[in-house]
């Protein structure tokens, strides 16, 4: 799993004025939880981009005052108008201590349903898991090759080594649906199929 190195700047002034001043410089206020102490710091907004604007889960290696922390982003706040990052909460990873987080889903292979003319419909983009840091991965790969038309892969149908899935087991993760074009083709083929089936009987009646 990829680790993104981030250099943090310690912050002691928690006033709104100080935070506004740092944001005007392109810095984002952050807080690190889960360790021996809560750490308040700033990071450059640019430094956060590899972690925020990606479909994959990434671990962060944050350094503040010469001390490094292994962590991940637990929560992000965005400006409702400008859509830029305004605050980030990090959670420290401690080996031997399980964490709960959402990991992105990645579908692998081409399903039988798609090969038959259907369409793959993702239902869940992430799964909530409980895991040790050593078992974490960038994404959860789900093989869809055996997924047939009209069928689903549900949470209860998948498992990942070293992880407990907390998402409701009956929730569908991905489905293979019949497309409109395939339905139309099937409807158009019905009269021809009926005629073909009736032909032998008609021929026998004439004899």
Coordinates of N, CA, C and O in Angstrom, one line a residue, residues 20-137:
X20 N -7.5 31.5 9.8 CA -7.8 32.2 8.6 C -6.5 32.7 7.9 O -6.4 32.6 6.6
X21 N -5.6 33.1 8.7 CA -4.3 33.6 8.1 C -3.5 32.5 7.4 O -3.0 32.6 6.3
X22 N -3.5 31.3 8.0 CA -2.8 30.2 7.4 C -3.5 29.7 6.2 O -2.9 29.3 5.2
X23 N -4.8 29.7 6.2 CA -5.6 29.2 5.0 C -5.3 30.1 3.8 O -5.3 29.7 2.7
X24 N -5.1 31.4 4.1 CA -4.9 32.4 3.0 C -3.5 32.1 2.4 O -3.2 32.5 1.3
X25 N -2.6 31.4 3.1 CA -1.3 31.1 2.6 C -1.3 29.7 1.9 O -0.3 29.3 1.4
X26 N -2.5 29.1 1.8 CA -2.6 27.8 1.2 C -2.4 26.6 2.1 O -2.1 25.5 1.6
X27 N -2.5 26.8 3.4 CA -2.3 25.8 4.4 C -3.6 25.3 5.0 O -4.6 26.1 5.0
X28 N -3.7 24.0 5.4 CA -4.9 23.4 5.9 C -4.7 23.0 7.3 O -3.7 22.3 7.6
X29 N -5.5 23.4 8.3 CA -5.4 23.0 9.7 C -5.8 21.5 9.8 O -6.8 21.0 9.2
X30 N -5.0 20.8 10.6 CA -5.2 19.3 10.7 C -5.1 18.9 12.2 O -4.4 19.6 13.0
X31 N -5.7 17.8 12.5 CA -5.6 17.2 13.9 C -5.3 15.8 13.8 O -5.9 15.1 12.9
X32 N -4.4 15.2 14.6 CA -4.0 13.8 14.6 C -4.5 13.2 15.9 O -4.1 13.7 17.0
X33 N -5.4 12.2 15.8 CA -5.9 11.5 17.0 C -5.4 10.1 17.0 O -4.8 9.6 16.1
X34 N -5.8 9.4 18.1 CA -5.5 8.0 18.2 C -4.2 7.6 18.8 O -4.0 6.4 19.1
X35 N -3.3 8.5 19.1 CA -2.0 8.2 19.7 C -1.9 8.6 21.1 O -2.9 8.8 21.8
X36 N -0.7 8.8 21.6 CA -0.5 9.2 23.0 C -1.0 10.6 23.3 O -1.4 10.9 24.4
X37 N -1.0 11.4 22.3 CA -1.5 12.8 22.5 C -2.1 13.3 21.2 O -1.8 12.8 20.1
X38 N -3.0 14.3 21.3 CA -3.5 14.9 20.1 C -2.5 15.9 19.5 O -2.0 16.7 20.3
X39 N -2.3 15.8 18.2 CA -1.3 16.7 17.6 C -2.1 17.7 16.6 O -2.8 17.2 15.7
X40 N -1.8 19.0 16.8 CA -2.4 20.0 16.0 C -1.3 20.5 15.0 O -0.2 20.9 15.5
X41 N -1.6 20.6 13.7 CA -0.6 21.1 12.8 C -1.3 21.6 11.5 O -2.5 21.4 11.3
X42 N -0.5 22.2 10.7 CA -0.9 22.6 9.3 C -0.1 21.8 8.3 O 1.0 21.4 8.5
X43 N -0.8 21.6 7.2 CA -0.1 21.1 6.0 C -0.4 21.9 4.8 O -1.5 22.5 4.7
X44 N 0.4 21.9 3.8 CA 0.1 22.5 2.5 C -1.0 21.8 1.8 O -1.1 20.6 1.8
X45 N -2.0 22.6 1.3 CA -3.1 22.0 0.6 C -2.6 21.1 -0.6 O -3.2 20.1 -0.9
X46 N -1.5 21.5 -1.2 CA -0.9 20.8 -2.3 C -0.5 19.4 -1.9 O -0.6 18.4 -2.6
X47 N 0.0 19.3 -0.6 CA 0.6 18.1 -0.1 C -0.6 17.0 0.1 O -0.3 15.8 0.1
X48 N -1.8 17.5 0.3 CA -2.9 16.6 0.5 C -3.5 16.0 -0.7 O -4.2 15.0 -0.7
X49 N -3.2 16.6 -1.9 CA -3.9 16.2 -3.1 C -3.7 14.7 -3.4 O -4.7 14.1 -3.8
X50 N -2.5 14.1 -3.3 CA -2.4 12.7 -3.6 C -3.3 11.8 -2.7 O -3.5 10.7 -3.1
X51 N -3.7 12.3 -1.5 CA -4.5 11.5 -0.7 C -6.0 11.8 -0.8 O -6.9 10.9 -0.7
X52 N -6.3 13.0 -1.1 CA -7.7 13.4 -1.2 C -8.4 13.1 -2.6 O -9.5 12.6 -2.7
X53 N -7.6 13.4 -3.6 CA -8.2 13.3 -5.0 C -7.7 12.0 -5.6 O -6.9 12.0 -6.6
X54 N -8.1 10.9 -5.1 CA -7.7 9.5 -5.6 C -8.8 8.5 -5.2 O -9.5 8.7 -4.1
X55 N -9.1 7.5 -6.0 CA -10.0 6.5 -5.7 C -9.5 5.5 -4.7 O -10.3 4.7 -4.1
X56 N -8.2 5.4 -4.5 CA -7.6 4.4 -3.7 C -7.4 4.9 -2.2 O -7.3 6.1 -2.0
X57 N -7.3 4.0 -1.3 CA -7.0 4.3 0.1 C -5.4 4.4 0.2 O -4.7 3.5 -0.3
X58 N -5.0 5.4 0.8 CA -3.5 5.6 1.0 C -3.2 5.9 2.4 O -3.9 6.7 3.1
X59 N -2.1 5.4 2.9 CA -1.6 5.7 4.2 C -0.7 6.9 4.1 O 0.0 7.2 3.2
X60 N -0.8 7.7 5.2 CA 0.0 8.9 5.3 C 1.2 8.8 6.3 O 1.0 8.2 7.3
X61 N 2.3 9.3 5.9 CA 3.4 9.4 6.9 C 3.6 10.9 7.2 O 4.3 11.6 6.4
X62 N 3.1 11.3 8.3 CA 3.1 12.8 8.6 C 4.2 13.0 9.6 O 4.4 12.3 10.6
X63 N 5.0 14.0 9.3 CA 6.1 14.4 10.2 C 5.8 15.8 10.7 O 5.6 16.8 10.0
X64 N 5.8 15.9 12.1 CA 5.6 17.2 12.7 C 6.7 17.4 13.8 O 6.9 16.5 14.7
X65 N 7.5 18.4 13.7 CA 8.5 18.7 14.7 C 9.5 17.5 14.8 O 10.0 17.1 15.8
X66 N 9.8 16.9 13.6 CA 10.8 15.9 13.5 C 10.3 14.5 13.9 O 11.0 13.5 13.8
X67 N 9.0 14.4 14.3 CA 8.5 13.1 14.7 C 7.5 12.6 13.7 O 6.6 13.4 13.2
X68 N 7.6 11.4 13.3 CA 6.8 10.8 12.2 C 5.6 10.0 12.8 O 5.8 9.3 13.8
X69 N 4.5 10.1 12.1 CA 3.3 9.3 12.5 C 2.7 8.6 11.3 O 2.6 9.2 10.2
X70 N 2.5 7.3 11.4 CA 1.7 6.5 10.4 C 0.2 6.7 10.7 O -0.2 6.4 11.8
X71 N -0.5 7.2 9.7 CA -1.9 7.5 9.9 C -2.7 7.5 8.6 O -2.1 7.2 7.5
X72 N -4.0 7.7 8.7 CA -4.8 7.8 7.5 C -5.8 8.9 7.7 O -6.1 9.3 8.9
X73 N -6.4 9.4 6.7 CA -7.4 10.5 6.8 C -8.7 9.9 7.3 O -9.3 8.9 6.7
X74 N -9.2 10.4 8.4 CA -10.5 9.9 8.9 C -11.6 10.8 8.5 O -12.8 10.3 8.3
X75 N -11.4 12.0 8.4 CA -12.5 13.0 8.0 C -11.9 14.2 7.3 O -10.8 14.7 7.6
X76 N -12.7 14.6 6.3 CA -12.3 15.8 5.5 C -13.4 16.8 5.5 O -14.6 16.4 5.2
X77 N -13.1 18.1 5.7 CA -14.1 19.1 5.5 C -13.8 20.0 4.3 O -12.6 20.3 4.1
X78 N -14.8 20.3 3.5 CA -14.6 21.1 2.3 C -15.4 22.4 2.4 O -16.5 22.5 3.0
X79 N -14.9 23.4 1.7 CA -15.6 24.7 1.6 C -16.8 24.4 0.7 O -16.7 23.9 -0.4
X80 N -18.1 24.8 1.2 CA -19.3 24.5 0.4 C -19.4 25.2 -0.9 O -20.1 24.8 -1.8
X81 N -18.6 26.3 -1.0 CA -18.7 27.1 -2.2 C -17.5 26.9 -3.1 O -17.6 26.5 -4.3
X82 N -16.3 27.0 -2.6 CA -15.1 26.8 -3.4 C -14.7 25.3 -3.5 O -13.9 25.0 -4.4
X83 N -15.2 24.5 -2.7 CA -14.9 23.0 -2.7 C -13.5 22.7 -2.4 O -13.0 21.6 -2.7
X84 N -12.7 23.6 -1.8 CA -11.4 23.3 -1.4 C -11.4 22.7 0.0 O -12.3 22.9 0.8
X85 N -10.3 22.0 0.4 CA -10.2 21.4 1.7 C -10.0 22.4 2.8 O -9.1 23.3 2.6
X86 N -10.8 22.4 3.8 CA -10.6 23.4 4.9 C -10.2 22.8 6.2 O -9.7 23.5 7.1
X87 N -10.3 21.5 6.4 CA -9.8 20.8 7.6 C -9.7 19.3 7.4 O -10.5 18.7 6.7
X88 N -8.7 18.7 8.1 CA -8.5 17.3 8.0 C -8.3 16.7 9.3 O -7.5 17.2 10.1
X89 N -9.0 15.6 9.6 CA -8.7 14.8 10.8 C -7.9 13.5 10.4 O -8.4 12.8 9.5
X90 N -6.8 13.3 11.0 CA -6.0 12.1 10.8 C -6.2 11.1 12.0 O -6.3 11.6 13.1
X91 N -6.1 9.8 11.7 CA -6.1 8.8 12.8 C -4.8 8.0 12.8 O -4.5 7.5 11.7
X92 N -4.1 8.0 13.9 CA -2.8 7.3 13.9 C -3.0 5.8 13.9 O -3.9 5.3 14.5
X93 N -2.1 5.2 13.1 CA -2.1 3.7 13.0 C -1.1 3.1 14.0 O 0.1 3.5 14.0
X94 N -1.6 2.2 14.9 CA -0.7 1.6 15.8 C -0.7 0.1 15.6 O -1.8 -0.5 15.6
X95 N 0.4 -0.5 15.3 CA 0.4 -2.0 15.0 C -0.1 -2.7 16.2 O 0.2 -2.5 17.4
X96 N -1.0 -3.7 15.9 CA -1.6 -4.5 17.0 C -3.0 -3.9 17.4 O -3.7 -4.6 18.2
X97 N -3.3 -2.7 17.0 CA -4.6 -2.0 17.3 C -5.4 -1.9 16.1 O -5.0 -1.3 15.1
X98 N -6.6 -2.5 16.1 CA -7.5 -2.5 14.9 C -8.1 -1.1 14.7 O -8.4 -0.4 15.7
X99 N -8.4 -0.8 13.5 CA -9.1 0.4 13.1 C -10.3 0.1 12.3 O -10.4 -0.9 11.6
X100 N -11.2 1.0 12.3 CA -12.4 0.9 11.5 C -12.4 2.0 10.4 O -12.3 3.2 10.8
X101 N -12.6 1.6 9.2 CA -12.5 2.6 8.1 C -13.2 2.1 6.9 O -13.5 0.9 6.8
X102 N -13.5 3.0 5.9 CA -14.1 2.6 4.6 C -13.0 2.4 3.6 O -12.2 3.3 3.4
X103 N -13.0 1.2 2.9 CA -12.0 1.0 1.9 C -12.7 0.9 0.5 O -13.8 0.3 0.4
X104 N -12.2 1.5 -0.5 CA -12.8 1.5 -1.8 C -12.8 0.1 -2.5 O -12.0 -0.7 -2.2
X105 N -13.9 -0.1 -3.3 CA -14.0 -1.4 -3.9 C -13.5 -1.3 -5.4 O -13.8 -0.3 -6.0
X106 N -12.9 -2.3 -5.9 CA -12.4 -2.4 -7.3 C -12.9 -3.7 -7.9 O -12.6 -4.7 -7.4
X107 N -13.5 -3.6 -9.0 CA -14.1 -4.8 -9.7 C -13.1 -5.3 -10.7 O -12.5 -4.5 -11.5
X108 N -12.9 -6.6 -10.7 CA -11.8 -7.2 -11.6 C -12.5 -8.2 -12.5 O -13.4 -9.0 -12.1
X109 N -12.2 -8.2 -13.8 CA -12.7 -9.1 -14.8 C -13.9 -8.6 -15.5 O -14.5 -7.6 -15.1
X110 N -14.4 -9.4 -16.5 CA -15.6 -9.1 -17.2 C -16.6 -10.1 -16.9 O -16.4 -11.3 -17.1
X111 N -17.8 -9.7 -16.4 CA -18.8 -10.7 -15.9 C -19.5 -11.4 -17.1 O -19.5 -10.9 -18.2
X112 N -20.1 -12.6 -16.8 CA -20.8 -13.3 -17.8 C -22.0 -12.5 -18.2 O -22.4 -12.5 -19.4
X113 N -22.6 -11.7 -17.3 CA -23.7 -10.9 -17.7 C -23.4 -9.8 -18.7 O -24.2 -9.5 -19.6
X114 N -22.2 -9.2 -18.5 CA -21.8 -8.2 -19.5 C -21.5 -8.8 -20.8 O -21.8 -8.3 -21.9
X115 N -20.8 -10.0 -20.8 CA -20.5 -10.7 -22.1 C -21.8 -11.1 -22.8 O -21.8 -11.3 -24.0
X116 N -22.9 -11.3 -22.0 CA -24.2 -11.6 -22.6 C -25.0 -10.4 -23.1 O -26.1 -10.5 -23.6
X117 N -24.4 -9.2 -22.9 CA -25.1 -8.0 -23.4 C -25.6 -7.1 -22.3 O -26.2 -6.1 -22.6
X118 N -25.4 -7.5 -21.0 CA -25.9 -6.7 -19.9 C -24.9 -5.6 -19.5 O -23.9 -5.3 -20.2
X119 N -25.2 -5.0 -18.4 CA -24.4 -3.9 -17.9 C -24.0 -4.0 -16.5 O -24.9 -4.4 -15.7
X120 N -22.8 -3.8 -16.1 CA -22.3 -3.9 -14.7 C -22.7 -2.6 -14.0 O -22.4 -1.5 -14.4
X121 N -23.5 -2.8 -12.9 CA -24.0 -1.7 -12.1 C -23.4 -1.7 -10.7 O -23.8 -2.5 -9.9
X122 N -22.4 -0.9 -10.4 CA -21.9 -0.8 -9.0 C -22.9 -0.3 -8.0 O -23.6 0.7 -8.3
X123 N -23.1 -0.9 -6.9 CA -24.1 -0.5 -5.9 C -23.4 0.1 -4.7 O -23.9 1.0 -4.0
X124 N -22.2 -0.4 -4.3 CA -21.4 0.2 -3.2 C -20.0 0.5 -3.8 O -19.4 -0.3 -4.5
X125 N -19.6 1.7 -3.4 CA -18.2 2.1 -3.8 C -17.2 1.8 -2.7 O -16.0 1.7 -3.0
X126 N -17.7 1.6 -1.5 CA -16.8 1.4 -0.4 C -17.4 0.3 0.6 O -18.6 0.2 0.6
X127 N -16.6 -0.4 1.3 CA -17.0 -1.3 2.4 C -16.4 -0.8 3.7 O -15.2 -0.5 3.7
X128 N -17.2 -0.9 4.7 CA -16.6 -0.6 6.1 C -16.0 -1.8 6.7 O -16.7 -2.9 6.7
X129 N -14.7 -1.7 7.1 CA -14.0 -2.9 7.6 C -13.4 -2.6 8.9 O -13.1 -1.4 9.2
X130 N -13.1 -3.6 9.6 CA -12.3 -3.5 10.9 C -11.0 -4.4 10.6 O -11.1 -5.6 10.3
X131 N -9.9 -3.7 10.8 CA -8.6 -4.4 10.4 C -7.4 -3.9 11.2 O -7.4 -2.8 11.7
X132 N -6.4 -4.8 11.3 CA -5.1 -4.4 11.8 C -4.4 -3.6 10.7 O -4.7 -3.8 9.5
X133 N -3.6 -2.6 11.0 CA -2.9 -1.8 10.0 C -2.1 -2.7 9.0 O -2.1 -2.3 7.8
X134 N -1.6 -3.8 9.4 CA -0.8 -4.6 8.5 C -1.6 -5.3 7.4 O -1.1 -5.7 6.4
X135 N -2.9 -5.4 7.6 CA -3.8 -6.0 6.6 C -4.5 -5.0 5.7 O -5.2 -5.4 4.7
X136 N -4.3 -3.7 5.9 CA -4.9 -2.7 5.1 C -4.3 -2.7 3.7 O -3.2 -3.1 3.4
X137 N -5.2 -2.3 2.7 CA -4.7 -2.3 1.3 C -5.4 -1.1 0.6 O -6.3 -0.5 1.1

